[in-house]
Short mmCIF file of C-alpha atoms and ligand atoms in Angstrom, two decimals:
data_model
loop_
_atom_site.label_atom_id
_atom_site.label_comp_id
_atom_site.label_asym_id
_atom_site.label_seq_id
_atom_site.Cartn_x
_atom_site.Cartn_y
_atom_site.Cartn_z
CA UNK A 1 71.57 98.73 89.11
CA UNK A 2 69.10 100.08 91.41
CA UNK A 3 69.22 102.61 93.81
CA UNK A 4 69.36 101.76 97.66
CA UNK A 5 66.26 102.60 99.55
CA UNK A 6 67.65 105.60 101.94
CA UNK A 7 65.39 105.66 104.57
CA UNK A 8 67.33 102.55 105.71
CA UNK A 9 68.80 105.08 108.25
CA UNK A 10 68.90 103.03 111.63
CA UNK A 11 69.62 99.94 113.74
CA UNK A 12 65.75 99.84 114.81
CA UNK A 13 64.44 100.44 111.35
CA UNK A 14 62.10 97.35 110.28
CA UNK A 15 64.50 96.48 107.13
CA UNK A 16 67.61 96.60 109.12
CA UNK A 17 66.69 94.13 111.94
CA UNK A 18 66.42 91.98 108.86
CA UNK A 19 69.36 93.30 106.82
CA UNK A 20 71.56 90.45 106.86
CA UNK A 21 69.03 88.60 104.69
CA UNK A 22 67.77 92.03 102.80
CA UNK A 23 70.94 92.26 101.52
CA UNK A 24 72.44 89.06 101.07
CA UNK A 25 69.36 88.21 98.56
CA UNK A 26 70.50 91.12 96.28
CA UNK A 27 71.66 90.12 92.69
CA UNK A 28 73.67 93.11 91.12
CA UNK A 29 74.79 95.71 93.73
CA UNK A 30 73.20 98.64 95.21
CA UNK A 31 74.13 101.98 94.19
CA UNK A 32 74.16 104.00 97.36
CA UNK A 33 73.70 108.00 96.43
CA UNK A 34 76.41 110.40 98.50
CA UNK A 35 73.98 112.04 100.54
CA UNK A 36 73.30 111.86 104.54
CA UNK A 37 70.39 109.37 104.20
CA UNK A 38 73.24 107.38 102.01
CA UNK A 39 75.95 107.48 104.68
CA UNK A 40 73.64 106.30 107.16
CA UNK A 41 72.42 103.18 105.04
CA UNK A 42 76.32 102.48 104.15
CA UNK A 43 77.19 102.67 107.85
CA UNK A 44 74.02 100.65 109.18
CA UNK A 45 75.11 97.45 106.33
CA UNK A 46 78.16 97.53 107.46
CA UNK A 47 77.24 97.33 111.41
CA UNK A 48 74.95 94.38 109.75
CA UNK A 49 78.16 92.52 108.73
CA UNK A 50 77.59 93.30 105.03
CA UNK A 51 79.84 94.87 102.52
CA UNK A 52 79.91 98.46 101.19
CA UNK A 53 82.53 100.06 98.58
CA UNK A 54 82.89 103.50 99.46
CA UNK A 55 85.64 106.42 97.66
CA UNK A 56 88.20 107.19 99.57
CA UNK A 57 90.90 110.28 97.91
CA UNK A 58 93.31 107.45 96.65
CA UNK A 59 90.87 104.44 95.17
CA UNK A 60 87.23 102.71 95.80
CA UNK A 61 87.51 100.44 99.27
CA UNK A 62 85.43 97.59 99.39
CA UNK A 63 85.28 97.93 103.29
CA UNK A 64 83.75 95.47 106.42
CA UNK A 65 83.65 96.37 110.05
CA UNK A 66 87.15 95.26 111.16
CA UNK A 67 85.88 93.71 114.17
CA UNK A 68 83.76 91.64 112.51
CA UNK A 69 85.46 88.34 111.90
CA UNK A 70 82.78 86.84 109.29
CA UNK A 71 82.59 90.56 107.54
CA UNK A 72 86.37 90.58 107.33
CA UNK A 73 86.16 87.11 105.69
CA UNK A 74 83.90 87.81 103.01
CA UNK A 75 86.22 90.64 101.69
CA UNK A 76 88.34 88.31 101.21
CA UNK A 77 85.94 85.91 99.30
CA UNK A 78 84.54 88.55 97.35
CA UNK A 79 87.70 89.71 95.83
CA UNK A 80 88.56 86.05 95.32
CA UNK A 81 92.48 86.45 96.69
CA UNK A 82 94.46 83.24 96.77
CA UNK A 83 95.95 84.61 99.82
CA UNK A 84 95.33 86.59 102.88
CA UNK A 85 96.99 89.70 102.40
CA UNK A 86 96.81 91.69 105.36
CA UNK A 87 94.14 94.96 105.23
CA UNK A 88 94.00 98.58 105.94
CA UNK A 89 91.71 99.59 108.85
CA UNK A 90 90.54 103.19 108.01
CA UNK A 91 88.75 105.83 111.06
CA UNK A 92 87.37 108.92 110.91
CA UNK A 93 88.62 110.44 114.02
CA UNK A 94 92.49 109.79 115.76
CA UNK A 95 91.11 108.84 118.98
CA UNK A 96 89.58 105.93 117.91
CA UNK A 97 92.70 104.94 115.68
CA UNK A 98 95.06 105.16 118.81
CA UNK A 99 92.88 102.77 120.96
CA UNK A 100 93.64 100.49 118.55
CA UNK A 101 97.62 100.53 117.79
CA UNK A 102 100.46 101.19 119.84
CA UNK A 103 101.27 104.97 119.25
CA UNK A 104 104.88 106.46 118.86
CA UNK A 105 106.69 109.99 118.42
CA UNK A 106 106.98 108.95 114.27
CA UNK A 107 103.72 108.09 114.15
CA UNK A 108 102.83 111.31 115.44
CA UNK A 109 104.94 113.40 113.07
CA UNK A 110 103.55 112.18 110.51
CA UNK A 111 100.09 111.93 111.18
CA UNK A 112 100.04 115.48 112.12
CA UNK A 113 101.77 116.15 108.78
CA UNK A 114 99.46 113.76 106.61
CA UNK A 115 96.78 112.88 108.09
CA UNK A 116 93.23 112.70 107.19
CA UNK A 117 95.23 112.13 103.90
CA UNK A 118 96.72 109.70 101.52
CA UNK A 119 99.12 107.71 104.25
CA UNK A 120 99.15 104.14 105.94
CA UNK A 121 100.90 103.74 109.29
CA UNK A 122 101.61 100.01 110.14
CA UNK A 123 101.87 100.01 113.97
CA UNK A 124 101.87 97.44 116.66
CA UNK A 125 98.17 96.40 116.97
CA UNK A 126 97.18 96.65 120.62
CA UNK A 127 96.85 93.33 122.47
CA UNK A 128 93.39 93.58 123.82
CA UNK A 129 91.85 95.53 120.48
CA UNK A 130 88.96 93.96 119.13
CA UNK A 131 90.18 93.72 115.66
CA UNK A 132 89.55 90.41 113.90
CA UNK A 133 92.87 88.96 113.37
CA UNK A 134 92.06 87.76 109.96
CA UNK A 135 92.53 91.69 109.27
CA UNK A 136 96.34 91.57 109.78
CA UNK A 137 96.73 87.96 109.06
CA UNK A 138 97.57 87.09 112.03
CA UNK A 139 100.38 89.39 112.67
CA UNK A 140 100.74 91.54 115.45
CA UNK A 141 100.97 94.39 113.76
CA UNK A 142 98.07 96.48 111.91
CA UNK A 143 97.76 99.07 108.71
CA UNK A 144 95.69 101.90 109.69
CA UNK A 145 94.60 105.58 107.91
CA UNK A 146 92.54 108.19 107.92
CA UNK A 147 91.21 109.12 105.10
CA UNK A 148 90.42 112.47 103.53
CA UNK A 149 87.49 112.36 101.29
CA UNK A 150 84.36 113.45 103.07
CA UNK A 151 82.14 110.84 101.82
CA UNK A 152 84.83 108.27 103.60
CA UNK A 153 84.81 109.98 106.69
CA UNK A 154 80.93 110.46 106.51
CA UNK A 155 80.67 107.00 106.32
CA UNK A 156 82.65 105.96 109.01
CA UNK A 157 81.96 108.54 111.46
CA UNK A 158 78.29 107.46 111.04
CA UNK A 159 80.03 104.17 111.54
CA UNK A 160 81.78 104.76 114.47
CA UNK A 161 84.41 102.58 114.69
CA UNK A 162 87.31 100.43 112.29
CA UNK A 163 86.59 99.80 108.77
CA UNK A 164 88.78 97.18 106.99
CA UNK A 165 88.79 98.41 103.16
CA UNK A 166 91.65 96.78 100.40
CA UNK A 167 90.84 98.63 97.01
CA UNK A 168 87.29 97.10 95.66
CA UNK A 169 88.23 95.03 92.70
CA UNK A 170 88.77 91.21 92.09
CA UNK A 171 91.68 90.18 92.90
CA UNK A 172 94.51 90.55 89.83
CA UNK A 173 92.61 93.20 88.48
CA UNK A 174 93.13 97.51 88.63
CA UNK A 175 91.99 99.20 91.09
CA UNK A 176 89.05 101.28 90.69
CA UNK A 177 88.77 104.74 91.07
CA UNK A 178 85.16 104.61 89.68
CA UNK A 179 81.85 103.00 91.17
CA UNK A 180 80.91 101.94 88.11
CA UNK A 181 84.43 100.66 88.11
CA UNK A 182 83.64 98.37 91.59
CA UNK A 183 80.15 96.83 89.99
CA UNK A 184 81.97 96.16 86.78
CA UNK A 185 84.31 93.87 88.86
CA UNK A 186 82.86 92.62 91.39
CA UNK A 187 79.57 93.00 90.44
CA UNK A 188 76.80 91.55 93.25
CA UNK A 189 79.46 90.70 95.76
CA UNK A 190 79.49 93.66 97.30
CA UNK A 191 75.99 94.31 99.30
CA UNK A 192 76.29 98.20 98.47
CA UNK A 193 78.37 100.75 96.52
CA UNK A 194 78.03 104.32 97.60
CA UNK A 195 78.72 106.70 95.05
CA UNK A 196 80.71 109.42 95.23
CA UNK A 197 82.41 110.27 92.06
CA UNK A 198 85.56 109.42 90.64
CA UNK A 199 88.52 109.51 93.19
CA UNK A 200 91.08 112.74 92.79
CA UNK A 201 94.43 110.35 93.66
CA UNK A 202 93.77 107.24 91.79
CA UNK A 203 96.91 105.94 93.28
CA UNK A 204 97.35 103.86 97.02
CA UNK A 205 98.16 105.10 99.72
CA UNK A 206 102.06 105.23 100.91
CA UNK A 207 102.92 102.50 103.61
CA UNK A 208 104.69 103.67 106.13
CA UNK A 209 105.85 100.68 108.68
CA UNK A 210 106.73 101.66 112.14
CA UNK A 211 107.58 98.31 113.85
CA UNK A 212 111.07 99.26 114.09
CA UNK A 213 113.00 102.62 112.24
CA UNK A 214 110.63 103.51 109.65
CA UNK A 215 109.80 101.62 106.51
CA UNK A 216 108.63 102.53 103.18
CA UNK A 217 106.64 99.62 102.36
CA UNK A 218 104.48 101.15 99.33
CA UNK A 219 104.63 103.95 96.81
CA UNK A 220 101.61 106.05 96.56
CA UNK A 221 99.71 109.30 97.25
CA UNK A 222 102.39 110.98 99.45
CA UNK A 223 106.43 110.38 98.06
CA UNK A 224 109.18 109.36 99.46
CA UNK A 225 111.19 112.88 99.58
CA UNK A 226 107.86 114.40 101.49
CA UNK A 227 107.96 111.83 104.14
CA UNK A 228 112.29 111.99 104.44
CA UNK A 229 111.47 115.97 105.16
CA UNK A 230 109.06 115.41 107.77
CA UNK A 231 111.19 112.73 109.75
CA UNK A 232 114.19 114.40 109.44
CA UNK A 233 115.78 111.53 107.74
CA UNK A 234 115.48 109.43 104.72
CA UNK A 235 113.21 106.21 104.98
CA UNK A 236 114.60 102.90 104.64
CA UNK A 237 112.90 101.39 101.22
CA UNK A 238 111.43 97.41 100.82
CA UNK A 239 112.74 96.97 97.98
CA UNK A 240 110.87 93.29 96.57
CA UNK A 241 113.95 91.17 96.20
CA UNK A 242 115.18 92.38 100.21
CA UNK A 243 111.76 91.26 101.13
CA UNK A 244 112.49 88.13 99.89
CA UNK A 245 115.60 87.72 101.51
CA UNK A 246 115.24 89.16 104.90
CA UNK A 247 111.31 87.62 105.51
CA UNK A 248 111.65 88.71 109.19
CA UNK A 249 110.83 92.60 108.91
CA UNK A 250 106.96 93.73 107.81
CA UNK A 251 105.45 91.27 105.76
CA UNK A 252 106.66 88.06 107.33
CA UNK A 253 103.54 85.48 107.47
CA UNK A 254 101.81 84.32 110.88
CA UNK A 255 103.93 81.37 112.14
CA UNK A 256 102.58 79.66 115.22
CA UNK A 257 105.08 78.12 117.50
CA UNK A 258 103.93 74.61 117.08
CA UNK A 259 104.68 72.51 114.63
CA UNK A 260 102.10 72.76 111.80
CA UNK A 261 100.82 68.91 110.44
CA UNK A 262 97.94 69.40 107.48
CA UNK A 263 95.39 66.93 106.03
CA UNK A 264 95.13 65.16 109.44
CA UNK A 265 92.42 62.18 108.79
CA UNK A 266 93.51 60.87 112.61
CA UNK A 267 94.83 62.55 115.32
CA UNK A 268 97.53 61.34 117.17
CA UNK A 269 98.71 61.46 120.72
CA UNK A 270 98.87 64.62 122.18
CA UNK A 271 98.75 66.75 119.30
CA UNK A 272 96.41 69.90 119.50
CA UNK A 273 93.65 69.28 117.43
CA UNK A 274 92.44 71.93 114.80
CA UNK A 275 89.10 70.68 112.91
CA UNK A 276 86.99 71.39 109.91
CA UNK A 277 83.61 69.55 109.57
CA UNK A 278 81.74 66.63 111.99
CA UNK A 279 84.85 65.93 113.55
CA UNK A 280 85.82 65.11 117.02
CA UNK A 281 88.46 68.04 118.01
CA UNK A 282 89.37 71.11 120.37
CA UNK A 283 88.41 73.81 117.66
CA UNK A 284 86.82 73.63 114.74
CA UNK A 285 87.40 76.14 111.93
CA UNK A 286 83.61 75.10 110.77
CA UNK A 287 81.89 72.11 112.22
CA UNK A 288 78.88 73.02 108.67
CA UNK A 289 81.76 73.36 106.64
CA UNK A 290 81.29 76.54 105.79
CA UNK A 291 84.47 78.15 104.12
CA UNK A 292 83.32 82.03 105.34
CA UNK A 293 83.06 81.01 108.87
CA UNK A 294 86.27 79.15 108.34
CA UNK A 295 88.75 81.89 107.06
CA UNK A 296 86.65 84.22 109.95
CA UNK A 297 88.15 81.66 112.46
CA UNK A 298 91.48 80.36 111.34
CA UNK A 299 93.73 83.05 112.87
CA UNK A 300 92.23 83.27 116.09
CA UNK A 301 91.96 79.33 116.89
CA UNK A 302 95.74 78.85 115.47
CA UNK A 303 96.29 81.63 118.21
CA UNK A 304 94.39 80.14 120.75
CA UNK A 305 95.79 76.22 120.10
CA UNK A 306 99.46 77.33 120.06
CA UNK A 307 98.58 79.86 123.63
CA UNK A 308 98.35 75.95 125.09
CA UNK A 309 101.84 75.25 124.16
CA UNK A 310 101.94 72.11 122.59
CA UNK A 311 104.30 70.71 119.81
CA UNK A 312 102.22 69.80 117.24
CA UNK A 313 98.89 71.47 115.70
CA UNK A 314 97.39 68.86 113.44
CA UNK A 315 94.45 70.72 110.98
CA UNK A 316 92.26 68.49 109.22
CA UNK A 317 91.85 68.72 105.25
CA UNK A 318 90.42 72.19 103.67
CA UNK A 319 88.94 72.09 100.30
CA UNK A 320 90.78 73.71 98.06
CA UNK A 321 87.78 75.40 96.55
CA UNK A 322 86.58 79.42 96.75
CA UNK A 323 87.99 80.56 100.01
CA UNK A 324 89.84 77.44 100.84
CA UNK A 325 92.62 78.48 98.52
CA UNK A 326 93.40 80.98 100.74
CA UNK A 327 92.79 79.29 104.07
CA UNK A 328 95.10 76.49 102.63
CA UNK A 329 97.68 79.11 101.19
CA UNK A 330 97.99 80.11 105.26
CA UNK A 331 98.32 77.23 106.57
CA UNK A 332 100.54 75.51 104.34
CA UNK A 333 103.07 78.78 104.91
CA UNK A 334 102.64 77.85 108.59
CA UNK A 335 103.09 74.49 108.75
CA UNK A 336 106.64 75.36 106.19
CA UNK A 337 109.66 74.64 107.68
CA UNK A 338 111.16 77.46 109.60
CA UNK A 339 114.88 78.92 110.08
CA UNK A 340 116.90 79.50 113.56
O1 TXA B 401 94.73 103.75 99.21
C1 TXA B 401 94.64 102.68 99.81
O2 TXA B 401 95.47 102.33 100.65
C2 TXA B 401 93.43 101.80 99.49
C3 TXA B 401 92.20 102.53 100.01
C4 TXA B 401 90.95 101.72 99.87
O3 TXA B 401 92.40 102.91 101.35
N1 TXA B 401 93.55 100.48 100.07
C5 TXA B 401 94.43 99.56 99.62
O4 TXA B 401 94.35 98.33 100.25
O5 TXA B 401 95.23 99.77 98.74
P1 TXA B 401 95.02 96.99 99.70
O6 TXA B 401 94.45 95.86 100.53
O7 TXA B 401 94.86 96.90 98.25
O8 TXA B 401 96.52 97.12 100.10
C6 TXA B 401 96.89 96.99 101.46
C7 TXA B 401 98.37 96.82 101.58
C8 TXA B 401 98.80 95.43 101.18
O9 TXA B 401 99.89 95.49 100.29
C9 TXA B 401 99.20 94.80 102.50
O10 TXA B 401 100.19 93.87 102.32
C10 TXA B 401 99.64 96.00 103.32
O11 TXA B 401 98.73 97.01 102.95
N2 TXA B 401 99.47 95.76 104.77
C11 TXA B 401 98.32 95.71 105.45
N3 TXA B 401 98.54 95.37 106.74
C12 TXA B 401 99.87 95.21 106.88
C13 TXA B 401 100.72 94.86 107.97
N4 TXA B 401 100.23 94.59 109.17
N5 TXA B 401 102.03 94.80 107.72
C14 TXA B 401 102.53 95.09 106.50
N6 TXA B 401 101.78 95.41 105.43
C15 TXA B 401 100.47 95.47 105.62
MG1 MG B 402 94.82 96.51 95.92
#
């Protein structure tokens, strides 16, 4: 591994304007030393659209500005998930967080009590926020935190705004609380790894939903009996076999209202037509066939078709190769049959 050069400090530096390619040409990742010069060159890849694993207190995040639709997809290519799990947007400050969520009275009890800390509020996103919707999957509701370790909120108060981060490891494997831990998994996928020792948690966060009375949707950092005090009130617990049965609460999948028709070759009548490759349609999820640019789109144009409110979204075939596993995981759960 080879250390990243740090006077990479700016947008107008000479490197940066060509970071995108700097980066991408890279072959085993960049270790990224915990120092000012270093949170400025994590902060300026990321505002390039690259990827940087930073610590956080809890675990390693391999993190991508969460506005970025393309960044956000490569997360999801570089840990190689079969699905699109919905991702944690972390800030450094709570004014920037609450431009981005709808805020309520139990959100603010226990941010006061937890936050920056080890704690993940999902919250209704805000309609007009800029966050790519491949971030929450589609759903209208987002996972955000702020973090406590100073290197994290170095990084993304250099930053400035939203940085989606799951834990930075390949998918099915543990999470790291190491950055030799992040290049042993996912090795050159990741444009840069900043280094800042091991983390002092080493478990995830607690989810907290907040869509309706409050929801413990994860064990971690901060317990249930903590949380109980500070509401007042116990916390209603997922429990994995309820999720199962009542699919409607927090981690319900993206439905559009339209009917969902896959591995269209033709279109018919009338139907709202969702492409992928050189074909004649009203979006295309990647006219070059590109799977990154693909997963970066598919949330938005399924929004966008089914805002025109007709009956029947017809998508034409994904490969089921690299990213397309995921992309077809989504879809196929949207074009499932539906209750009510
Ligand atoms: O400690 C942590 O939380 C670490 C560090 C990097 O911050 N991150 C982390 O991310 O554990 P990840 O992607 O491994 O786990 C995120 C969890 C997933 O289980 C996901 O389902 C849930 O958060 N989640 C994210 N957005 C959600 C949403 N809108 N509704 C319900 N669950 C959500
Ligand atoms: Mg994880």
């Amino acid at each position: 591994m080879e250390t990243f050069d740090t006077t990479l400090t700016n947008a107008t530096h000479p490197i940066n304007q060509n970071a995108a390619s700097y980066f991408m040409n890279t072959t085993s990742p960049r270790i990224v030393p915990d120092t000012m010069a270093g949170h400025a060159t994590a902060a300026a890849i990321l505002r390039s659209g690259g990827l940087v694993a930073f610590p956080t207190e809890t675990v390693y995040g391999l993190g991508a500005d969460a506005c970025d639709d393309r960044a956000v997809a490569r997360i999801y290519e570089a840990k190689g998930r079969p699905s699109f799990n919905p991702l944690i947007v972390h800030f450094a400050d709570l004014d920037t967080l609450k431009q981005h969520v709808v805020w309520t009275e139990e959100a603010e009890m226990l941010a006061s009590a937890y936050w920056p800390g080890p704690l993940t509020l999902v919250l209704r996103k805000q309609p007009h926020s800029p966050i790519s919707a491949l971030v929450s999957a589609g759903l209208e509701s987002i996972a955000v935190r702020l973090p406590a370790h100073d290197t994290a909120r170095a990084i993304l108060r250099e930053f400035g705004g939203g940085v989606a981060a799951p834990s930075a490891n390949r998918s099915g494997q543990i999470s790291p609380t190491q950055a030799q831990h992040v290049a042993d998994s996912l090795g050159a996928r990741v444009d840069a790894i900043l280094d800042g020792g091991p983390c002092k948690v080493g478990v995830e966060s607690t989810i907290v939903g907040l869509l309706d009375k409050p929801l413990l949707l994860r064990p971690g950092g901060i317990t249930e009996e903590d949380l109980a005090r500070t509401l007042g009130h116990p916390l209603t617990v997922r429990h994995k076999a309820e999720a199962i049965s009542a699919p409607g609460q927090l981690m319900s999948h993206y439905a559009p209202v339209a009917r969902v028709r896959l591995n269209a070759t033709d279109w018919e009548p009338g139907e709202l037509r969702l492409g992928f490759g050189d074909v004649d349609c009203d979006l295309n999820l990647s006219a070059s066939e590109d799977l990154v640019e693909a997963a970066a789109h598919l949330f938005d144009h399924l929004h966008r078709l089914d805002a025109q409110g007709g009956s029947v979204i017809a998508v034409s075939p994904i490969p089921h190769e690299g990213l397309g596993i995921a992309i077809n995981d989504r879809l196929s759960r949207a074009a499932a049959p539906r209750e009510g």
